[in-house]
PDB file of C-alpha atoms in Angstrom:
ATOM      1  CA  UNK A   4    -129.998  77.572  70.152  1.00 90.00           C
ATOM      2  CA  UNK A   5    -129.229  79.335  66.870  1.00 91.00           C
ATOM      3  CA  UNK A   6    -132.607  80.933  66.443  1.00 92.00           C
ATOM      4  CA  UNK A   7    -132.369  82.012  70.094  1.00 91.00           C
ATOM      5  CA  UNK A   8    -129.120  83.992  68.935  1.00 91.00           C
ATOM      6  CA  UNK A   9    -131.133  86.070  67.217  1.00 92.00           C
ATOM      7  CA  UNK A  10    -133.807  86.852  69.237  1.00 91.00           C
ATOM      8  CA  UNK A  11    -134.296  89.551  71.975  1.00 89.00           C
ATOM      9  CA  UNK A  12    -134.280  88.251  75.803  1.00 86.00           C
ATOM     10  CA  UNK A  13    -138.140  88.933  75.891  1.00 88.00           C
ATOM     11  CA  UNK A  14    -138.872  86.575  73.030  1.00 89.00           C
ATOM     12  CA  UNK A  15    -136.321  84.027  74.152  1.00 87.00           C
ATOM     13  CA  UNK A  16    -138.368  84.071  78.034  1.00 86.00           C
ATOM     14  CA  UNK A  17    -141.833  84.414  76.367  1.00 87.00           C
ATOM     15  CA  UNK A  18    -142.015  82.097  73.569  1.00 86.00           C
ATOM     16  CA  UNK A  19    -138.810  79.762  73.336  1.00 84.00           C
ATOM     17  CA  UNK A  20    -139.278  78.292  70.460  1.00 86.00           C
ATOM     18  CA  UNK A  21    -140.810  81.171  68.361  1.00 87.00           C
ATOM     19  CA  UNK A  22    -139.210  82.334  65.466  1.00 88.00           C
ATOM     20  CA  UNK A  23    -137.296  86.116  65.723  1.00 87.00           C
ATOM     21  CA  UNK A  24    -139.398  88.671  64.948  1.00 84.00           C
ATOM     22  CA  UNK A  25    -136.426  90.411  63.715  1.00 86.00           C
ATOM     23  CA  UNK A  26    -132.354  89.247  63.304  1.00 87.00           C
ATOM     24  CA  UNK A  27    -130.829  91.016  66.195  1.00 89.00           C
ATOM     25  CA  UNK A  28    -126.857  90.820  64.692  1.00 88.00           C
ATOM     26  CA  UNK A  29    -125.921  92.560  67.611  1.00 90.00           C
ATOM     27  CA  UNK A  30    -126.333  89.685  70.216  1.00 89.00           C
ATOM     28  CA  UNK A  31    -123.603  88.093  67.891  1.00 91.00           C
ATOM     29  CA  UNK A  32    -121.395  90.972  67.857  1.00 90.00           C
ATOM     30  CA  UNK A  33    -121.979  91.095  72.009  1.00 87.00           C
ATOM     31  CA  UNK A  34    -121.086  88.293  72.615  1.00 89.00           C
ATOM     32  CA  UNK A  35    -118.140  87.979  70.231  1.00 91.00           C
ATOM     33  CA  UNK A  36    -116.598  91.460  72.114  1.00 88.00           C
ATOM     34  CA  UNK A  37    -118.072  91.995  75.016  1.00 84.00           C
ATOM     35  CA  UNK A  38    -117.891  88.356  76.464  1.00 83.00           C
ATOM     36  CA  UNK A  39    -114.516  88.160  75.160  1.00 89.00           C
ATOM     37  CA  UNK A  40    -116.012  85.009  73.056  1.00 90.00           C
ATOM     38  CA  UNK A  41    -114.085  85.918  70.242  1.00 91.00           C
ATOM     39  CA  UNK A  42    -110.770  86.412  72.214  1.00 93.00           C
ATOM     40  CA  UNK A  43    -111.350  82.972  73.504  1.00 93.00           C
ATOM     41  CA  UNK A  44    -112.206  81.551  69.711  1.00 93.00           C
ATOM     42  CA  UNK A  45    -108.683  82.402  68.618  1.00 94.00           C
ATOM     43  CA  UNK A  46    -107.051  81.164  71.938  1.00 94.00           C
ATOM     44  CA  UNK A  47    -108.581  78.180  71.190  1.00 94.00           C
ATOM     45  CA  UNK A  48    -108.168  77.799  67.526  1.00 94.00           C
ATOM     46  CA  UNK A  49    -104.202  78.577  68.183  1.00 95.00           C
ATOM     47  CA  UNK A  50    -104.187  75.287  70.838  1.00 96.00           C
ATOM     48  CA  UNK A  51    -106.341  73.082  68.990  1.00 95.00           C
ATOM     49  CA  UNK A  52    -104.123  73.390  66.013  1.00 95.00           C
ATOM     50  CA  UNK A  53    -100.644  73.139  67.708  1.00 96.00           C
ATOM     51  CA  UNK A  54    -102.156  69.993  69.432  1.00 96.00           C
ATOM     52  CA  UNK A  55    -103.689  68.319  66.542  1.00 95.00           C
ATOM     53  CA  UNK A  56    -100.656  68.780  64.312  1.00 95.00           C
ATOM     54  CA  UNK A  57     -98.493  67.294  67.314  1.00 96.00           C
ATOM     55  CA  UNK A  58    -100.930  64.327  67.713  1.00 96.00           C
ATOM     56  CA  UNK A  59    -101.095  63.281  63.798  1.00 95.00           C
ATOM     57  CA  UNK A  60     -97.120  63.580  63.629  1.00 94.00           C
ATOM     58  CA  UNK A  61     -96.219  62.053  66.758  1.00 94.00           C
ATOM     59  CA  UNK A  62     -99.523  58.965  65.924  1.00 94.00           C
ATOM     60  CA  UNK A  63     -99.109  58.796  62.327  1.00 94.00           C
ATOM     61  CA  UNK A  64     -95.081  58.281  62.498  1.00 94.00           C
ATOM     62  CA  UNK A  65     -95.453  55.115  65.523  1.00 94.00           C
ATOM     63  CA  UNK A  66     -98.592  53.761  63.914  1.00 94.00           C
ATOM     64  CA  UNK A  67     -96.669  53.406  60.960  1.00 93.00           C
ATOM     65  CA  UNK A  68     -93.562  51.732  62.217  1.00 92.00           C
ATOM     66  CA  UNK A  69     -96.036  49.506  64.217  1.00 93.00           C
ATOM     67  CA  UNK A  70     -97.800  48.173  60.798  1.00 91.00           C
ATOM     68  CA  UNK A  71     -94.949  47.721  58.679  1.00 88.00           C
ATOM     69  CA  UNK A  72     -92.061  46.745  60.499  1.00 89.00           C
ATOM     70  CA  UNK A  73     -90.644  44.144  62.662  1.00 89.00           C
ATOM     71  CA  UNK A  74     -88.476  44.780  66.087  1.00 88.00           C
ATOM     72  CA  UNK A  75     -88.499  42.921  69.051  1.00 89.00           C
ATOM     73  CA  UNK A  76     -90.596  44.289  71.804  1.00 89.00           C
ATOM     74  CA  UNK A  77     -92.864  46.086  69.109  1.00 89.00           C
ATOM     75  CA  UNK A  78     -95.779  44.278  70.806  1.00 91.00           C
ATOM     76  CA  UNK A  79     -95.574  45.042  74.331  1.00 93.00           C
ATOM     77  CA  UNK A  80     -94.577  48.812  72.916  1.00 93.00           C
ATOM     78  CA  UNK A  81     -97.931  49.058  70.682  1.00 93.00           C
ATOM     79  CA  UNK A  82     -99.864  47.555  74.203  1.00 92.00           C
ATOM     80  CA  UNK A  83     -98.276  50.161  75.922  1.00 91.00           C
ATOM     81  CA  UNK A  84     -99.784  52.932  73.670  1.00 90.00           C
ATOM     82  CA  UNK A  85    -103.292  51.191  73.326  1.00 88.00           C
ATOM     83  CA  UNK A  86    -103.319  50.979  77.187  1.00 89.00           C
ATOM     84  CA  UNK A  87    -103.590  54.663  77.543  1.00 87.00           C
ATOM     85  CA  UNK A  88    -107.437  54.112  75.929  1.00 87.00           C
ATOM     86  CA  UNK A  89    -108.327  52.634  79.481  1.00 86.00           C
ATOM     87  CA  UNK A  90    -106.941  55.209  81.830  1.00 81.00           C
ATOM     88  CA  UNK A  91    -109.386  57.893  82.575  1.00 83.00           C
ATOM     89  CA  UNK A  92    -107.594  61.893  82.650  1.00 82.00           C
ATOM     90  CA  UNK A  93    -109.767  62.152  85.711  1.00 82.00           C
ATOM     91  CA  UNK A  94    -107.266  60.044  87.574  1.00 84.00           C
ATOM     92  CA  UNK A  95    -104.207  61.531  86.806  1.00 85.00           C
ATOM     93  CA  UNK A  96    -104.923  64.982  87.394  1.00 89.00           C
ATOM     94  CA  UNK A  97    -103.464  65.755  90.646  1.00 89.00           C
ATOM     95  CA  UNK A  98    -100.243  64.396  89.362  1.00 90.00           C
ATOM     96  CA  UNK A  99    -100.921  65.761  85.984  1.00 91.00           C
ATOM     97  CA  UNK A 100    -100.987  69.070  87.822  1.00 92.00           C
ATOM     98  CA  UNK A 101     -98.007  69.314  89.921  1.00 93.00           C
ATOM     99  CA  UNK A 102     -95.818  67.370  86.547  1.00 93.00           C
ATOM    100  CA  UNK A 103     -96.952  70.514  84.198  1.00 93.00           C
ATOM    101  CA  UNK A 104     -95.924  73.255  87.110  1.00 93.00           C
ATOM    102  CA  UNK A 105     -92.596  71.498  87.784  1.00 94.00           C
ATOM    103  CA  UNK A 106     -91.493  71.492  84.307  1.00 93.00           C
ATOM    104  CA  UNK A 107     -92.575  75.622  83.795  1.00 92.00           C
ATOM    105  CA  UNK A 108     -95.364  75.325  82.117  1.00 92.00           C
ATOM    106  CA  UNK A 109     -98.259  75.676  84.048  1.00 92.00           C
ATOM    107  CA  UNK A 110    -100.729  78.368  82.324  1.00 91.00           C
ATOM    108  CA  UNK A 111     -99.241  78.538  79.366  1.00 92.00           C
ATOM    109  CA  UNK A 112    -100.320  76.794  75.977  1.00 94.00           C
ATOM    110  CA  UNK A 113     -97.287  74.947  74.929  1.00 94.00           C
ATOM    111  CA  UNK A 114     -97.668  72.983  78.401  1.00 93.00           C
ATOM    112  CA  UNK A 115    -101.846  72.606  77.247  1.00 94.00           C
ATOM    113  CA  UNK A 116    -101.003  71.526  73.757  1.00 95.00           C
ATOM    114  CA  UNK A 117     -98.241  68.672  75.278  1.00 95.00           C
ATOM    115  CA  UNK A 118    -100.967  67.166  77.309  1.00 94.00           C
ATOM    116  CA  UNK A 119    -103.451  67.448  74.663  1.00 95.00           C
ATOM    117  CA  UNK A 120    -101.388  65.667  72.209  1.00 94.00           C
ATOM    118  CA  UNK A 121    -100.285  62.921  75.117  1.00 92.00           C
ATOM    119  CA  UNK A 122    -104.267  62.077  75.893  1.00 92.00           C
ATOM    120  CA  UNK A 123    -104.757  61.808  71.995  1.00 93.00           C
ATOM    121  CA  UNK A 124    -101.585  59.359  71.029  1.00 94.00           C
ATOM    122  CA  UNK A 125    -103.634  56.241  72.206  1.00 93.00           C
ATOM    123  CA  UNK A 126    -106.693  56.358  69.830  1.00 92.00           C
ATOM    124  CA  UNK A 127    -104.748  58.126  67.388  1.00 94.00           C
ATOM    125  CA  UNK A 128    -102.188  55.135  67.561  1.00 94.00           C
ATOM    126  CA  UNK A 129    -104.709  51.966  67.676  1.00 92.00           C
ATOM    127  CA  UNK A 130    -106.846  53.588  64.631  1.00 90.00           C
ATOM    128  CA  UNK A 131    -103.888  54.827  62.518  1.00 92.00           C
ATOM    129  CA  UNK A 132    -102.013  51.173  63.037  1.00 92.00           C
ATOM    130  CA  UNK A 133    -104.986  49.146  61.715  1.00 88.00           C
ATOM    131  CA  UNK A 134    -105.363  51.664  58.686  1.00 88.00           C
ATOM    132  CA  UNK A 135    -101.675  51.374  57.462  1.00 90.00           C
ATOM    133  CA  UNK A 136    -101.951  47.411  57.533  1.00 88.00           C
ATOM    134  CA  UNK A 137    -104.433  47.719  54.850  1.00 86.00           C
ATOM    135  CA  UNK A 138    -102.415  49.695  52.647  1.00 86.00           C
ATOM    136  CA  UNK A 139    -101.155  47.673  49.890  1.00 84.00           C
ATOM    137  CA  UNK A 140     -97.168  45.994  50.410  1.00 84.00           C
ATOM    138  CA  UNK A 141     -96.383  46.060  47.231  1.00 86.00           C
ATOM    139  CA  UNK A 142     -96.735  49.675  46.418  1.00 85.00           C
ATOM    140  CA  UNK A 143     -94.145  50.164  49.245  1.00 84.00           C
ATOM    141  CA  UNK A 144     -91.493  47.226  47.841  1.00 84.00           C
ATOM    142  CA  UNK A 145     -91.925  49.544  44.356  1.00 88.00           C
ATOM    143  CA  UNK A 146     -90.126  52.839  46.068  1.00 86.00           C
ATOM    144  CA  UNK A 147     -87.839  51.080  47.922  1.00 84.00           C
ATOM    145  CA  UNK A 148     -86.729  49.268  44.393  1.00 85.00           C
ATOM    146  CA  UNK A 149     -86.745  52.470  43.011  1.00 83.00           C
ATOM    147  CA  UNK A 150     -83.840  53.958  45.658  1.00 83.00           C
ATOM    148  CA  UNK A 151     -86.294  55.364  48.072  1.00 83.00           C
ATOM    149  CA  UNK A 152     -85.468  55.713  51.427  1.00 84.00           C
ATOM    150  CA  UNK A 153     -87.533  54.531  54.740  1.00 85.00           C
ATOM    151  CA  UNK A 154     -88.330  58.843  55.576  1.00 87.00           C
ATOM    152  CA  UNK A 155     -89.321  59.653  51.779  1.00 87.00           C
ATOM    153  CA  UNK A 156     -91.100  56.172  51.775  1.00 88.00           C
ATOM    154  CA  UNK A 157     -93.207  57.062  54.922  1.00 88.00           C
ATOM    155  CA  UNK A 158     -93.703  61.128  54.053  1.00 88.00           C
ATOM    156  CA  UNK A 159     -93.770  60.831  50.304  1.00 87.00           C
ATOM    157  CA  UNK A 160     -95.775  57.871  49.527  1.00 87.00           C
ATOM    158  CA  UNK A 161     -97.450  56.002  52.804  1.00 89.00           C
ATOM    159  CA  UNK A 162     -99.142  58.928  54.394  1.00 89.00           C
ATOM    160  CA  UNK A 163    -100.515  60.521  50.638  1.00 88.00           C
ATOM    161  CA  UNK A 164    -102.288  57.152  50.739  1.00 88.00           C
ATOM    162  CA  UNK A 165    -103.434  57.002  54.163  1.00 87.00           C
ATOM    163  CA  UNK A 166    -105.163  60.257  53.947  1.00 86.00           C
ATOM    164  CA  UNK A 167    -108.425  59.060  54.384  1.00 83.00           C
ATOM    165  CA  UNK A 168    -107.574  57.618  57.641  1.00 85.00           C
ATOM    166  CA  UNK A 169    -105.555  61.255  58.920  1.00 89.00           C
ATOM    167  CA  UNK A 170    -108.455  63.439  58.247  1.00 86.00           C
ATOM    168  CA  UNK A 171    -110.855  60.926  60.286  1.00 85.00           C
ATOM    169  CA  UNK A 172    -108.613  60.626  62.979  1.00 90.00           C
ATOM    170  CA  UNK A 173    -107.538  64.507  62.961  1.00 91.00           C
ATOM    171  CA  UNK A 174    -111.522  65.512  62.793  1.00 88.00           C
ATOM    172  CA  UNK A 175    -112.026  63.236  65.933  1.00 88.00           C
ATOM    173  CA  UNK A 176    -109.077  64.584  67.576  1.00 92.00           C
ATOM    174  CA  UNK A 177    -110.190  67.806  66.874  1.00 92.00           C
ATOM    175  CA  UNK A 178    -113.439  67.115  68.435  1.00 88.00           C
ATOM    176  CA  UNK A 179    -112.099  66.411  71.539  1.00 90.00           C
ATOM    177  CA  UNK A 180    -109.564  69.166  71.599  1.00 93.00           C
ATOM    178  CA  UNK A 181    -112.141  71.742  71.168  1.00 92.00           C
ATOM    179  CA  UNK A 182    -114.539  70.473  73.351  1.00 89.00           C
ATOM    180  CA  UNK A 183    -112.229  69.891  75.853  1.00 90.00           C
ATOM    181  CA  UNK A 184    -112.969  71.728  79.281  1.00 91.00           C
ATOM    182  CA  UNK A 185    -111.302  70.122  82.259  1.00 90.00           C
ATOM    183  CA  UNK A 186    -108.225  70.170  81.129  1.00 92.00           C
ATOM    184  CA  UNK A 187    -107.804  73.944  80.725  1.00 93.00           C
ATOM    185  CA  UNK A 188    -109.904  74.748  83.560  1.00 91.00           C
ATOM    186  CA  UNK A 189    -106.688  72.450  85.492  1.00 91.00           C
ATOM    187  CA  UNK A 190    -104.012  74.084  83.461  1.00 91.00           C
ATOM    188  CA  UNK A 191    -104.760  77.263  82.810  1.00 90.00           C
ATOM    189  CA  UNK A 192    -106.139  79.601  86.021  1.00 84.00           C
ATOM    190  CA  UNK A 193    -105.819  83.100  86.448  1.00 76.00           C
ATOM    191  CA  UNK A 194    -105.217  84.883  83.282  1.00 80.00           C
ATOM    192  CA  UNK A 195    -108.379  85.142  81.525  1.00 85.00           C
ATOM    193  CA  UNK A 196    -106.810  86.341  78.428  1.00 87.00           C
ATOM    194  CA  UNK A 197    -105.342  82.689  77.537  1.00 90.00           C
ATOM    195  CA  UNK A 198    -108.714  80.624  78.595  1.00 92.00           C
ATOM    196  CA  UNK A 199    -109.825  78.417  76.175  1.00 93.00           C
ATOM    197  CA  UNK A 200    -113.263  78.839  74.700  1.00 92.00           C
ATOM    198  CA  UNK A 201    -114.802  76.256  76.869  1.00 91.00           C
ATOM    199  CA  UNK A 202    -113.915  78.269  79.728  1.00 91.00           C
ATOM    200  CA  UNK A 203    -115.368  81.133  78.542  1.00 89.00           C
ATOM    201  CA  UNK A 204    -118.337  79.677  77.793  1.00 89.00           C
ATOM    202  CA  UNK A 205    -118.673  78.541  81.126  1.00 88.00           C
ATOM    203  CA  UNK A 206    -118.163  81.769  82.937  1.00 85.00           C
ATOM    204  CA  UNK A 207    -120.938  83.370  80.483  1.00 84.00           C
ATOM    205  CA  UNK A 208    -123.394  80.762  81.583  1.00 83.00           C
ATOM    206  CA  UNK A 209    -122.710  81.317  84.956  1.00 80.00           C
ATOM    207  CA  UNK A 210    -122.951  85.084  84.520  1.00 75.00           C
ATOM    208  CA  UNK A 211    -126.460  84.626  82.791  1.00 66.00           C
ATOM    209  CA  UNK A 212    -127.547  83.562  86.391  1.00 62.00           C
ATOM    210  CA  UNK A 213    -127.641  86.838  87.525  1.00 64.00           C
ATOM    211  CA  UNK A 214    -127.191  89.165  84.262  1.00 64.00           C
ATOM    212  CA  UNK A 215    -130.174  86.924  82.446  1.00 71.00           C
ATOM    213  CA  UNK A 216    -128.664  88.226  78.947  1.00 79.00           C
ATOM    214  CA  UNK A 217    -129.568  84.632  77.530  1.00 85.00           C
ATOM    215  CA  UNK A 218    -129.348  85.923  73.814  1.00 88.00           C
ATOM    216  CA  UNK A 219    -125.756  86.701  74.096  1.00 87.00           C
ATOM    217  CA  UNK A 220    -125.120  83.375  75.936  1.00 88.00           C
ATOM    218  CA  UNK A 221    -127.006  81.023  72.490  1.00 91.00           C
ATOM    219  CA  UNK A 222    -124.725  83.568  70.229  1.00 91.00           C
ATOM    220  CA  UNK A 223    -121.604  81.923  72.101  1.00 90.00           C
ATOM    221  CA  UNK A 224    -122.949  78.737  72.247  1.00 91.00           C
ATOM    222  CA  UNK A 225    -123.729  78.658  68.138  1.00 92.00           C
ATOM    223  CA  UNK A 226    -120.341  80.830  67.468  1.00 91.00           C
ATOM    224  CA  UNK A 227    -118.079  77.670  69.248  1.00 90.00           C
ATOM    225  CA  UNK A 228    -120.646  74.827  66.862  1.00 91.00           C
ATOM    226  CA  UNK A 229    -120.021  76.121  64.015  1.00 89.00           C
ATOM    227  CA  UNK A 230    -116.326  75.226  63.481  1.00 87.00           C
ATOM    228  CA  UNK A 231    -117.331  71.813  64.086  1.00 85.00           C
ATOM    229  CA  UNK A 232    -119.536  71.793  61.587  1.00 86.00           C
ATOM    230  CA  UNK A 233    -117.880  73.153  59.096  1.00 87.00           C
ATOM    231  CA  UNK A 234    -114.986  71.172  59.563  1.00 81.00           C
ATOM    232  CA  UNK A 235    -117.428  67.951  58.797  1.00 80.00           C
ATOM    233  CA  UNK A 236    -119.125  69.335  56.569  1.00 83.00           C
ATOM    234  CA  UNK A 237    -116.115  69.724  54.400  1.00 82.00           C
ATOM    235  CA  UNK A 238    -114.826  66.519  54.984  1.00 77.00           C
ATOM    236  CA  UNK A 239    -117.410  64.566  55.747  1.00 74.00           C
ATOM    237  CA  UNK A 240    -116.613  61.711  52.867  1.00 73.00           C
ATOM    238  CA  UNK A 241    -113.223  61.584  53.837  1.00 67.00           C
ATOM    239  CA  UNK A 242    -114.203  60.750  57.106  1.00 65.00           C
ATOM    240  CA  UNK A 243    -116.662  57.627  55.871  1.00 66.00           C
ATOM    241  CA  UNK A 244    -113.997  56.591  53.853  1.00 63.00           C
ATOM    242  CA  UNK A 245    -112.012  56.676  56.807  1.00 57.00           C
ATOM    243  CA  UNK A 246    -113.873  54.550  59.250  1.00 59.00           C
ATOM    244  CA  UNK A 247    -114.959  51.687  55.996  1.00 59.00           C
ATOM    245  CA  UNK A 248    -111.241  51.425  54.545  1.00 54.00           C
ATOM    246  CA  UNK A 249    -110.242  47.945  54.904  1.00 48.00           C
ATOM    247  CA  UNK A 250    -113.693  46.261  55.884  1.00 49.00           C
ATOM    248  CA  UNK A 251    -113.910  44.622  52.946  1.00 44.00           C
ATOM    249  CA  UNK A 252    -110.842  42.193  51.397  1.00 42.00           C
TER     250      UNK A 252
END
C-alpha cells in the first residue's frame, strides 16, 4: 500500500508489487487536497482527541474509586460498567439514532465524541480498575498522613503512577476511535465537511470504481496508518508495561 502511493496508475495495474520507478509526491498531495483527505484528517484528529480525553477522565476517575474504596452497591455499579463489554453498538443503533437527534446533536461532533466516549467507558473501566489495585496502599496512606486530600491524592499522586496503564488504555482507545466507521457514517450524514476520515476513505474507494485513480486512493489509505503508527511507535514500552504491570507479586 505505501509503495503503491508512489507509483503511477500504470505501474500500480501492470506490476503490483514492483517498486516505483520514480516517487510521484503528487499522488500524496492529491489525495491530501483534492479528496479532501486532509480536511477529513483534522476532522478526525479534533474528535478522536475530545473523545479520548473524555474517556480517560470519565474511566480513570470510576476505575479508581472502584479499586480503592468501599460503598455499598460498588459491586453491582462496577458490573454495570463491565456489562457494557457484552452489548454489541450494532444493536443499539436505531435507538442510538433517534436519542442523539432528540437531544440536538445529530451531525455534529460534540454529539460523536459523547457516544464515542460512552462505547469506550466499559474496557476503559475493567482495565483501569485491575491496574489501580496493584498500585501500592501504602504510598497512598503516606499523602493522606501528610494532609492530602482524596482529589490531590487521586490527580497528584495515583494517576502519575498509573501512567503506564493510561497510555495503554488511551492508545487502544485511540485505536478504536480512529478506526471507527459506523458510527459516523450513523451520526454524521449530509455535510461532507465534518465526515470523519473513515468516511472519506470510503467514498474515495468507491469513487476509484469508476475514476480508477488507485494511486491517490493507497496515498489515503497510508496518510490515515501512519498516525497509528507513530503513536506506537512512541509509546510502544509504555504500552508493554501496561498490559505486564501486576502479573507478577
Amino acid at each position: 500500500m505505501f509503495i503503491s502511493s508512489f507509483k503511477t496508475n500504470g505501474e500500480i495495474l501492470a506490476d503490483p508489487w514492483s517498486l516505483p520507478g520514480a516517487l510521484h509526491l503528487e499522488n500524496w498531495s492529491r489525495a491530501w487536497t483534492g479528496a479532501h483527505i486532509g480536511r477529513y484528517f483534522l476532522n478526525s484528529m479534533v474528535v478522536v482527541a475530545g473523545s479520548v480525553s473524555l474517556t480517560m477522565l470519565m474511566g480513570a476517575t470510576a476505575a479508581y474509586v472502584f479499586a480503592r474504596y468501599e460503598f455499598r452497591g460498588r459491586q453491582v455499579v462496577y458490573y454495570l460498567f463491565v456489562g457494557g463489554l457484552m452489548f454489541p453498538v450494532f444493536l443499539a443503533l436505531v435507538p442510538l439514532f433517534f436519542v442523539v437527534r432528540n437531544a440536538g446533536l445529530f451531525n455534529s461532533w460534540l454529539g460523536l465524541i459523547l457516544v464515542y466516549a460512552a462505547y469506550s467507558l466499559p474496557f476503559t473501566v475493567f482495565f483501569l480498575t485491575a491496574f489501580f489495585r496493584t498500585l501500592p496502599t501504602s504510598v497512598a496512606e503516606a499523602a493522606l498522613v501528610d494532609g492530602c486530600g482524596h482529589f490531590r491524592l487521586f490527580f497528584r499522586v495515583m494517576l502519575p503512577m498509573a501512567r503506564p496503564g493510561l497510555i495503554s488504555v488511551a492508545i487502544f482507545n485511540f485505536l478504536s476511535h480512529w478506526n471507527q466507521f459506523l458510527l459516523p457514517q450513523v451520526l454524521l450524514q449530509g455535510d461532507e465537511s465534518k465526515w470523519m476520515l473513515a468516511q472519506g476513505l470510503f467514498a474515495l474507494s468507491v469513487s476509484q470504481g469508476y475514476a480508477g485513480d488507485y494511486a491517490r486512493l493507497f496515498a489515503g489509505l497510508s496518510i490515515a496508518v501512519l498516525p497509528v503508527l507513530a503513536v506506537y511507535v512512541a509509546f510502544q514500552r509504555q504500552v508493554q508495561a501496561g498490559l505486564t504491570a501486576g502479573q507478577l507479586k
